[in-house]
XYZ file of C-alpha atoms in Angstrom:
657
model
C -10.929 34.450 -19.704
C -13.865 33.663 -22.036
C -13.187 34.053 -25.768
C -16.223 34.985 -27.870
C -16.831 33.663 -31.422
C -13.226 32.940 -32.281
C -11.910 31.371 -35.487
C -13.467 27.926 -35.801
C -12.049 25.046 -37.839
C -14.676 22.664 -39.253
C -13.676 19.229 -40.523
C -14.688 18.328 -44.069
C -14.114 15.497 -46.470
C -15.863 16.692 -49.595
C -19.040 17.080 -47.563
C -20.819 20.060 -45.978
C -18.828 21.703 -43.233
C -19.247 19.738 -40.086
C -17.342 18.833 -36.984
C -15.190 21.543 -35.338
C -11.577 21.008 -34.250
C -10.167 23.972 -32.321
C -6.396 24.284 -32.335
C -4.435 23.524 -29.197
C -7.418 22.802 -26.967
C -9.371 20.607 -29.396
C -11.459 17.753 -28.044
C -14.734 16.263 -29.279
C -16.578 19.111 -31.010
C -19.408 19.723 -33.464
C -20.559 22.491 -35.717
C -23.284 22.900 -38.370
C -22.140 25.016 -41.293
C -20.067 27.694 -39.581
C -22.239 28.065 -36.517
C -20.396 26.407 -33.615
C -22.413 24.490 -31.015
C -20.778 23.263 -27.828
C -20.931 19.552 -27.155
C -19.965 17.902 -23.869
C -16.650 16.004 -23.977
C -16.354 12.464 -22.616
C -15.566 12.976 -18.915
C -11.814 13.373 -18.181
C -10.730 12.035 -21.561
C -8.200 14.905 -21.387
C -6.939 14.058 -17.823
C -7.928 17.586 -16.793
C -9.313 16.441 -13.433
C -5.707 15.652 -12.534
C -6.515 11.944 -12.119
C -7.340 8.803 -14.094
C -11.132 8.923 -13.723
C -12.792 7.214 -16.683
C -9.559 5.548 -17.781
C -8.597 1.916 -17.141
C -4.946 1.441 -16.130
C -3.084 -1.808 -16.844
C 0.229 -3.381 -15.868
C 1.810 -6.588 -17.054
C 4.796 -8.134 -18.791
C 6.127 -8.504 -22.317
C 7.559 -11.588 -24.004
C 8.741 -12.775 -27.401
C 6.835 -15.928 -28.415
C 7.534 -17.578 -31.774
C 9.073 -14.307 -33.024
C 5.942 -12.389 -32.010
C 5.935 -9.643 -29.388
C 3.222 -10.412 -26.829
C 2.143 -7.750 -24.322
C 0.141 -9.246 -21.453
C -1.648 -6.478 -19.555
C -4.185 -6.726 -16.741
C -6.283 -4.002 -15.054
C -4.382 -2.729 -12.047
C -5.410 0.822 -11.310
C -2.766 3.574 -11.484
C 0.646 2.234 -10.353
C 3.389 4.532 -9.040
C 6.053 5.338 -11.639
C 4.178 3.359 -14.299
C 1.130 5.622 -14.698
C 2.527 9.076 -13.907
C 0.475 12.278 -13.964
C 2.176 15.588 -14.836
C 0.754 19.025 -14.116
C 1.590 22.227 -15.977
C 3.698 24.722 -13.995
C 4.527 22.097 -11.366
C 8.238 22.174 -12.162
C 8.251 18.662 -13.633
C 10.487 19.996 -16.418
C 11.638 18.089 -19.488
C 12.285 14.500 -20.465
C 15.912 13.620 -19.561
C 16.574 11.871 -22.870
C 14.613 13.976 -25.383
C 14.663 17.392 -23.716
C 11.001 18.016 -24.637
C 8.451 19.107 -21.968
C 6.836 16.264 -20.020
C 3.541 18.156 -20.085
C 2.116 18.400 -23.597
C 2.539 21.907 -25.087
C -1.010 21.840 -26.447
C -2.083 24.163 -23.625
C -3.524 21.478 -21.346
C -2.992 21.361 -17.603
C -2.323 17.622 -17.356
C -0.530 14.908 -19.341
C 0.607 11.400 -18.391
C 3.668 9.219 -18.782
C 3.128 5.516 -19.430
C 6.043 3.340 -18.251
C 9.489 4.400 -17.028
C 13.200 4.039 -17.773
C 13.904 1.160 -15.372
C 13.519 -1.800 -17.736
C 12.531 -5.092 -16.133
C 10.393 -6.513 -18.936
C 7.450 -4.422 -17.764
C 4.405 -3.509 -19.832
C 1.835 -0.808 -19.147
C -1.420 0.269 -20.704
C -4.216 2.775 -20.404
C -7.572 2.752 -22.204
C -10.689 4.898 -22.520
C -14.046 3.816 -23.984
C -16.855 6.148 -25.061
C -19.804 6.265 -27.445
C -20.048 8.733 -30.306
C -23.220 10.771 -29.714
C -26.246 9.778 -31.776
C -26.954 11.885 -34.851
C -23.287 12.990 -35.029
C -22.220 11.756 -38.423
C -19.164 14.050 -38.491
C -17.018 13.505 -35.405
C -13.272 13.684 -34.610
C -10.771 14.056 -31.788
C -7.026 14.711 -31.526
C -4.581 12.931 -29.242
C -0.907 13.745 -28.649
C 1.960 11.393 -27.891
C 5.731 11.429 -27.357
C 7.919 8.302 -27.251
C 11.298 7.349 -25.721
C 12.982 3.965 -25.975
C 16.377 2.312 -25.936
C 17.619 0.494 -29.023
C 19.497 -2.609 -27.798
C 19.513 -4.123 -31.316
C 17.655 -7.281 -30.300
C 15.462 -9.204 -32.691
C 12.427 -7.215 -33.852
C 10.007 -9.054 -31.558
C 12.296 -8.436 -28.571
C 12.673 -4.654 -28.856
C 11.062 -2.018 -26.548
C 7.945 -0.465 -28.047
C 4.805 1.674 -27.920
C 1.485 0.510 -29.401
C -1.600 2.621 -30.141
C -4.901 0.888 -30.890
C -7.992 2.920 -31.805
C -10.892 0.478 -32.174
C -14.504 0.672 -33.286
C -15.646 -1.728 -30.545
C -19.179 -1.970 -31.895
C -17.996 -3.355 -35.254
C -14.761 -4.881 -33.878
C -12.691 -2.922 -36.411
C -9.408 -1.113 -35.854
C -9.127 2.453 -37.184
C -5.898 1.865 -39.071
C -4.499 5.327 -39.819
C -4.791 6.326 -36.155
C -3.320 3.033 -34.857
C 0.343 2.068 -35.106
C 3.349 0.518 -33.340
C 6.739 2.105 -32.652
C 9.822 -0.048 -32.087
C 13.463 0.477 -33.119
C 14.774 -2.079 -35.562
C 17.483 -1.521 -38.101
C 16.598 1.963 -39.341
C 15.585 5.367 -38.039
C 11.817 5.749 -37.612
C 10.138 8.843 -39.122
C 10.220 11.817 -36.780
C 12.638 10.181 -34.297
C 15.936 11.621 -33.104
C 18.934 10.126 -31.345
C 19.232 11.250 -27.699
C 22.427 13.171 -26.851
C 22.086 11.883 -23.241
C 21.584 8.096 -23.442
C 23.186 7.509 -20.020
C 24.734 4.212 -21.199
C 26.336 2.793 -24.336
C 22.867 1.737 -25.584
C 21.366 4.335 -27.983
C 18.112 6.039 -26.986
C 15.627 7.236 -29.624
C 12.897 9.760 -28.895
C 10.030 11.431 -30.705
C 8.807 14.829 -29.524
C 5.120 15.536 -28.978
C 3.107 14.789 -32.131
C -0.617 14.929 -32.920
C -2.966 12.381 -34.491
C -6.517 13.049 -35.658
C -9.057 10.249 -35.175
C -11.689 10.414 -37.919
C -14.975 9.096 -36.525
C -17.239 10.312 -39.329
C -20.351 8.199 -39.908
C -19.894 6.403 -36.570
C -22.770 7.955 -34.641
C -23.800 5.631 -31.812
C -20.648 3.512 -32.163
C -18.498 2.654 -29.125
C -14.842 3.668 -29.544
C -11.862 2.551 -27.469
C -8.500 4.332 -27.179
C -5.764 1.957 -25.979
C -2.153 3.067 -25.451
C 0.513 0.496 -24.506
C 4.255 0.574 -23.690
C 6.714 -2.260 -23.097
C 10.385 -2.810 -22.260
C 12.591 -5.217 -24.166
C 11.817 -8.897 -23.590
C 15.231 -9.471 -21.972
C 14.133 -7.275 -19.008
C 17.036 -4.848 -19.387
C 16.076 -2.041 -21.769
C 13.185 0.392 -21.449
C 10.436 1.934 -23.507
C 7.910 4.551 -22.340
C 5.568 7.194 -23.772
C 3.710 10.395 -22.918
C 0.004 10.738 -23.734
C -2.527 13.589 -23.831
C -5.907 14.207 -25.494
C -7.142 17.646 -26.518
C -9.908 19.004 -24.333
C -11.580 22.066 -25.880
C -15.146 21.093 -26.794
C -16.801 24.518 -27.042
C -16.432 25.003 -30.770
C -14.156 28.015 -30.180
C -10.700 28.261 -31.652
C -8.619 29.840 -28.917
C -6.239 32.547 -30.080
C -7.498 32.682 -33.649
C -10.170 35.362 -33.487
C -8.922 38.918 -33.758
C -9.686 42.262 -32.195
C -11.263 45.163 -34.055
C -8.135 47.255 -33.338
C -5.574 44.549 -34.276
C -2.956 45.439 -36.874
C -2.552 41.761 -37.813
C -4.283 38.402 -37.325
C -2.361 35.289 -36.251
C -4.317 32.102 -36.982
C -2.990 29.035 -35.104
C -3.589 25.471 -36.272
C -3.602 22.442 -33.931
C -0.202 21.628 -32.430
C 1.912 18.578 -33.232
C 1.749 17.879 -36.977
C 4.710 17.585 -39.308
C 3.459 20.005 -41.983
C 0.795 22.696 -42.293
C -0.415 24.146 -45.597
C -2.858 27.074 -45.610
C -5.363 27.649 -48.448
C -8.069 30.043 -49.436
C -11.654 28.962 -48.850
C -11.833 26.968 -52.089
C -8.565 25.150 -51.329
C -7.166 26.276 -54.676
C -4.485 28.792 -53.652
C -1.751 28.283 -51.045
C -1.587 31.315 -48.765
C 0.972 30.109 -46.210
C 2.785 27.271 -44.430
C 3.597 26.499 -40.792
C 1.419 26.201 -37.708
C 0.766 29.959 -37.513
C -0.637 31.997 -40.397
C -0.184 35.767 -40.141
C -2.536 38.039 -42.095
C -1.770 41.767 -42.110
C -3.752 43.919 -42.253
C -6.711 41.921 -40.862
C -8.992 40.473 -43.541
C -12.665 41.373 -43.881
C -14.911 39.868 -41.233
C -16.252 36.492 -42.355
C -13.195 35.557 -44.448
C -12.850 31.773 -44.659
C -9.537 29.876 -44.827
C -8.477 26.212 -44.743
C -5.420 24.371 -43.391
C -4.241 20.931 -44.443
C -2.644 18.985 -41.547
C -0.031 16.368 -42.461
C 0.987 13.956 -39.649
C 4.429 12.424 -39.368
C 4.899 9.841 -42.087
C 2.784 6.764 -41.410
C 1.512 7.948 -38.023
C -1.933 9.499 -38.297
C -4.549 10.672 -40.756
C -4.414 13.722 -43.024
C -7.119 16.291 -42.348
C -8.295 19.594 -43.779
C -9.808 22.066 -41.328
C -11.773 25.234 -42.124
C -12.053 28.495 -40.227
C -14.223 31.583 -40.373
C -12.476 34.773 -39.251
C -14.486 37.183 -37.102
C -13.399 40.312 -35.192
C -15.170 39.522 -31.929
C -12.148 38.549 -29.791
C -12.071 39.939 -26.269
C -9.093 39.639 -23.921
C -9.222 39.561 -20.136
C -5.899 39.902 -18.347
C -5.680 37.572 -15.345
C -2.785 38.175 -12.983
C -3.867 35.369 -10.636
C -4.474 35.421 -6.876
C -2.289 37.368 -4.451
C 0.772 35.396 -3.382
C 3.139 35.154 -0.432
C 6.905 34.765 -0.975
C 8.961 33.627 2.013
C 12.713 34.272 1.967
C 12.686 35.127 -1.730
C 11.253 31.721 -2.643
C 9.813 31.902 -6.178
C 6.013 31.915 -6.488
C 4.093 31.678 -9.738
C 1.777 34.483 -10.714
C -0.642 34.722 -13.623
C -2.304 31.732 -15.318
C -1.639 29.315 -18.177
C -0.871 31.155 -21.431
C -3.540 31.443 -24.089
C -2.465 30.955 -27.705
C -2.621 34.123 -29.750
C -2.095 36.484 -26.813
C 0.943 38.495 -25.718
C 1.806 39.436 -22.132
C 3.806 42.146 -20.378
C 4.432 42.558 -16.647
C 5.694 45.609 -14.813
C 7.755 46.229 -12.859
C 10.103 43.570 -14.265
C 12.285 43.332 -11.152
C 12.030 40.033 -9.330
C 10.386 38.249 -12.293
C 11.849 35.285 -14.163
C 10.441 36.566 -17.475
C 8.189 39.654 -17.668
C 6.972 38.709 -21.173
C 5.151 35.436 -20.373
C 1.721 34.853 -18.840
C 2.886 33.047 -15.696
C 6.391 34.080 -14.581
C 8.035 33.210 -11.283
C 8.183 36.126 -8.840
C 10.753 36.464 -6.062
C 10.738 40.118 -5.000
C 12.902 41.477 -2.193
C 10.034 43.617 -0.931
C 6.242 43.450 -1.180
C 5.354 44.377 -4.779
C 2.225 45.015 -6.833
C 2.713 43.578 -10.325
C 0.607 44.824 -13.249
C -0.173 42.466 -16.146
C -1.129 43.750 -19.582
C -2.583 41.122 -21.939
C -3.368 41.811 -25.567
C -4.030 40.082 -28.835
C -0.911 39.153 -30.767
C -2.067 41.758 -33.276
C -1.776 44.436 -30.609
C -5.457 45.029 -29.875
C -7.855 44.339 -26.976
C -5.289 45.294 -24.337
C -6.507 44.843 -20.747
C -4.782 44.996 -17.356
C -4.936 43.185 -14.021
C -2.829 43.338 -10.835
C -1.516 40.904 -8.269
C 0.085 41.556 -4.886
C 3.129 39.494 -3.954
C 3.841 39.936 -0.268
C 7.542 39.432 0.395
C 8.592 38.332 3.847
C 12.262 37.743 4.582
C 13.690 36.162 7.708
C 17.446 36.642 7.499
C 19.493 33.474 7.977
C 22.735 35.258 8.905
C 24.630 33.850 11.903
C 27.331 36.170 13.276
C 30.122 35.285 15.695
C 31.436 37.760 18.221
C 34.695 36.589 19.785
C 36.560 33.430 18.800
C 35.349 30.142 17.336
C 38.152 28.347 19.227
C 39.718 29.495 22.485
C 41.190 28.224 25.751
C 39.294 28.693 28.993
C 42.381 30.293 30.513
C 42.534 33.006 27.826
C 39.576 35.074 29.015
C 38.050 34.969 25.508
C 34.442 33.987 24.652
C 32.151 33.014 21.745
C 28.825 34.832 21.264
C 26.440 33.922 18.429
C 23.986 36.505 17.090
C 21.003 36.248 14.684
C 18.595 38.880 13.415
C 15.671 39.355 15.841
C 12.373 37.716 14.815
C 9.221 36.374 16.465
C 10.443 32.870 17.350
C 14.040 31.730 17.875
C 15.298 28.299 18.921
C 19.010 27.556 19.333
C 20.408 24.068 18.729
C 23.606 22.363 19.827
C 24.708 19.209 17.974
C 21.198 19.035 16.403
C 19.399 19.072 19.773
C 17.374 22.078 20.979
C 18.862 24.037 23.865
C 16.367 24.582 26.684
C 15.434 28.240 27.235
C 17.699 29.424 24.394
C 15.287 31.685 22.480
C 16.982 35.070 22.300
C 18.765 36.658 19.351
C 22.065 36.504 21.282
C 23.480 33.242 22.644
C 26.711 32.909 24.639
C 28.382 29.549 24.026
C 29.753 27.750 27.072
C 30.519 24.297 25.679
C 32.240 22.828 22.659
C 29.735 21.889 19.928
C 28.086 22.741 16.623
C 25.467 25.468 16.922
C 22.696 26.900 14.747
C 19.290 28.541 15.160
C 15.833 27.997 13.663
C 14.036 31.306 13.081
C 10.307 31.765 12.408
C 8.028 34.773 12.267
C 4.311 34.941 12.936
C 3.535 34.947 9.194
C 4.858 31.398 8.920
C 8.140 32.300 7.256
C 11.128 30.428 8.660
C 14.765 29.628 8.024
C 17.558 27.594 9.527
C 20.888 29.367 9.843
C 24.185 27.911 8.787
C 25.993 25.847 11.403
C 28.933 27.143 13.425
C 31.400 24.908 15.273
C 32.775 26.286 18.528
C 35.740 24.754 20.387
C 36.262 25.670 24.037
C 39.499 23.973 25.102
C 41.185 23.245 28.440
C 44.949 22.780 28.838
C 46.133 19.225 29.406
C 48.260 18.469 32.477
C 51.988 18.312 31.775
C 53.882 15.008 32.114
C 57.492 13.830 32.306
C 58.596 11.612 29.433
C 60.650 8.458 30.102
C 64.382 9.100 30.192
C 66.106 9.007 26.815
C 69.631 7.602 26.626
C 72.033 9.050 24.083
C 75.578 8.276 23.011
C 77.998 11.179 22.964
C 77.761 13.044 19.653
C 75.434 10.390 18.170
C 72.050 11.765 17.006
C 68.983 10.721 18.990
C 65.388 11.370 17.922
C 63.216 12.966 20.626
C 59.414 12.964 20.445
C 56.830 15.289 22.019
C 53.174 14.420 22.480
C 51.231 15.303 19.301
C 47.958 16.926 20.336
C 48.702 20.592 19.582
C 49.697 22.691 16.605
C 53.118 23.935 17.842
C 55.883 22.643 20.104
C 58.876 24.508 21.545
C 61.833 22.797 23.272
C 63.752 24.814 25.902
C 66.688 25.260 26.060
C 67.223 24.907 22.343
C 70.861 23.809 22.566
C 71.973 20.413 21.193
C 68.758 20.258 19.101
C 68.555 20.636 15.301
C 65.069 22.226 15.433
C 63.683 23.349 18.818
C 60.322 24.140 17.161
C 59.755 20.566 15.964
C 57.636 17.898 17.620
C 60.490 15.437 16.935
C 63.894 17.177 16.963
C 67.274 15.443 16.783
C 69.493 15.633 19.874
C 73.266 15.587 19.353
C 75.336 16.383 22.436
C 77.928 15.309 24.990
C 76.172 16.254 28.256
C 72.939 15.376 30.018
C 70.079 17.787 29.286
C 66.655 18.476 30.828
C 64.193 20.019 28.357
C 60.807 21.602 28.815
C 58.372 21.165 25.902
C 55.680 23.851 25.476
C 52.811 22.422 23.392
C 50.141 24.874 22.213
C 46.744 23.914 20.723
C 44.823 25.797 18.028
C 42.601 27.243 20.743
C 45.629 28.687 22.556
C 45.853 26.223 25.464
C 49.437 25.646 26.693
C 50.815 22.407 28.178
C 54.401 22.016 29.433
C 56.044 18.568 29.418
C 59.629 17.604 30.386
C 62.188 15.324 28.781
C 65.499 14.269 30.387
C 68.285 13.107 28.051
C 71.099 11.114 29.717
C 74.464 10.535 28.069
C 75.807 6.950 28.182
C 79.180 5.646 27.062
C 77.987 2.980 24.668
C 74.926 1.468 23.039
C 73.375 -1.350 24.994
C 70.142 -3.053 26.065
C 69.471 -3.813 29.720
C 66.806 -6.166 31.083
C 66.379 -6.493 34.874
C 67.156 -9.882 36.490
C 63.914 -9.783 38.467
C 60.560 -8.014 38.706
C 57.628 -7.990 41.133
C 54.235 -7.524 39.378
C 52.257 -6.686 42.533
C 50.890 -3.335 41.327
C 52.751 -1.290 43.909
C 54.102 1.001 41.223
C 57.669 -0.297 41.555
C 59.220 -2.788 39.160
C 55.765 -4.036 38.032
C 56.705 -4.580 34.381
C 59.372 -6.634 32.706
C 60.691 -4.509 29.837
C 64.013 -3.700 28.190
C 65.911 -0.498 29.012
C 67.297 0.841 25.762
C 70.569 2.761 25.710
C 71.092 4.396 22.320
C 68.628 2.071 20.572
C 66.493 3.973 18.050
C 64.235 1.099 16.972
C 63.088 -1.971 18.892
C 62.541 -4.951 16.602
C 61.065 -7.164 19.314
C 61.128 -8.126 22.973
C 59.886 -11.706 23.649
C 59.368 -13.564 26.921
C 59.157 -17.405 27.181
C 58.571 -19.840 30.045
C 60.890 -22.796 30.662
C 58.871 -24.975 28.283
C 59.385 -22.500 25.418
C 55.833 -21.121 25.487
C 55.652 -17.512 24.318
C 54.285 -15.428 27.202
C 54.682 -11.916 25.838
C 55.849 -10.040 22.744
C 56.126 -6.331 21.841
C 57.834 -3.909 19.471
C 57.116 -0.851 21.616
C 59.909 0.615 23.733
C 57.932 1.341 26.903
C 55.581 -1.628 26.809
C 56.361 -4.577 29.111
C 54.967 -7.823 30.519
C 52.805 -7.526 33.659
C 53.137 -11.173 34.760
C 49.643 -12.191 33.542
C 48.587 -14.654 30.820
C 44.980 -14.337 29.575
C 44.054 -12.552 32.785
C 45.651 -15.178 35.077
C 48.561 -14.164 37.346
C 51.643 -16.339 36.781
C 53.413 -17.804 39.772
C 57.030 -17.276 40.765
C 59.280 -18.655 38.059
C 62.294 -17.961 35.878
C 61.518 -16.759 32.358
C 63.717 -16.432 29.295
C 63.735 -13.278 27.156
C 65.097 -12.323 23.747
C 65.471 -8.710 22.583
C 66.652 -7.148 19.316
C 66.946 -3.575 18.077
C 68.807 -1.108 15.864
C 71.178 1.371 17.500
C 71.700 5.007 16.689
C 74.832 3.851 14.859
C 72.561 1.745 12.579
C 74.027 -1.506 13.880
C 71.919 -4.505 14.982
C 71.924 -5.342 18.709
C 70.548 -8.610 20.080
C 70.618 -10.073 23.604
C 69.118 -13.015 25.517
C 68.882 -13.721 29.246
C 66.703 -14.781 32.158
C 64.632 -12.912 34.725
C 62.929 -14.122 37.897
C 59.225 -13.329 38.390
C 58.710 -12.884 42.146
C 55.329 -13.073 43.904
């Protein structure tokens, strides 16, 4: 959109109207009287190439020397996370401590952050040097900054900081009102606020985006340097960083300030980022308004002149008075942006950067994040043509443009037919189904399954399954994962015989690999449905134990309970560890013992050969892998009976080879 002959502010200081500063997009401009002439800006002084061309980047360290803060910076080129470029509409968001936008709200496409919040005694810098054009005795520019730093309450020379130096290099003189240093020390700085999200017990102060005018009048042909610096505290723990931008509009036009012939009101917008704005008539004798935006309704006669006095935050910048001539030559071109493609309802941005002084309306509103801004996010369910109407804030010059957002959705639903867990003996199955699309690839345990490319997949093995779906338009999704368990019943076993005393309770124990257990018959048991029921009886019993898994697989084990007359511990007098399956282990036989404290085996010299606390674990006749020869060993055993009494025995056993 090209704006014709909009309201133009011309800088004055008791002299004829001269240099132009256009609000929001102001850069290095010039005008003679009220006739604006475009002048070329210093290349990329506004970062609008999206890089650091023309700028010199520095990194270094900071130290406190003799109560003086010394920043030592050296040219380094842009360094990751120390010279950070931000782009409008990129989703970079807001500063985590101050909540203000990381990209300057002056309408530019790019801003930078100098430094970071990591501490470490780091220092950063960035500088730009240019020459004021010859024969330009009235010359100005506006830069914007925002600052964030911790306040660790060190000595003044040790605190985090930001420094701005604007220097007339030719005459080696600093331009004082545009140069200053921020550092926390003892009192709140003008324009600063305390962060509600400091992250630690150390306070964090921040200053939102603010503007500073650099008055370069009567410096034609002089070389000027902008130098911005940041530094952490000198103890390498606390951080300080800043955001920087320079206005970029050099055409002599004041975007958003001209008005349309059919406007019902005129909204005149002054440059962003000053603390106070006071509007005057052309002779600067009568105040006609305050605030960044002046509204005049109905529109004034063409050629009306007004002035605005800009007051920076206390102590940080130079006061300026700008002049404007109002003309009714504004034209508005709606720009809905290029056609877009939205995959799986992913938001895409339509439209372009907003222009100050314009209002926007999109229709239909469905699928839009905000139908009243210039560049909303669109995520329609179906392909949609959106119509943008742009107009002057006074209601005139309305124009329209359209954009097509093609919506392509690949459904990520994964359906299961059958059971997610079943036993192979049940006759059940698990079938996974996705919506048909151009390309399908099934995965098991994160590995692709060969030749599995149909919308229906029958699972034959236990695993975690999902599918990756893509269509020929390049839209793809990955489904959720589904775990399938295909179980097989375990073989049944017979448990070792349990010995019980008549009418004395004995704890039985089934294998614990399923979800339910059922003991049959249920007589003499306190809970036949428990994995560990209590047996209390006077006769021998043989039980079957049906164990069922979550998948439905059934295993049947057996347990024989034998009644004995009294509690006792038996240890055989001999054993033959020859691996023939008979009498290969030396272990105690427990009769009515509910807990084995220990079973220990010694040789004739008192050396411990074996020790256990497990009922069915025994000695196999080996020591450190070496078979022991025929000999007599001594054993000691101790346990607690079902009557809660302590039982202890000692004896000897012959190892036979």
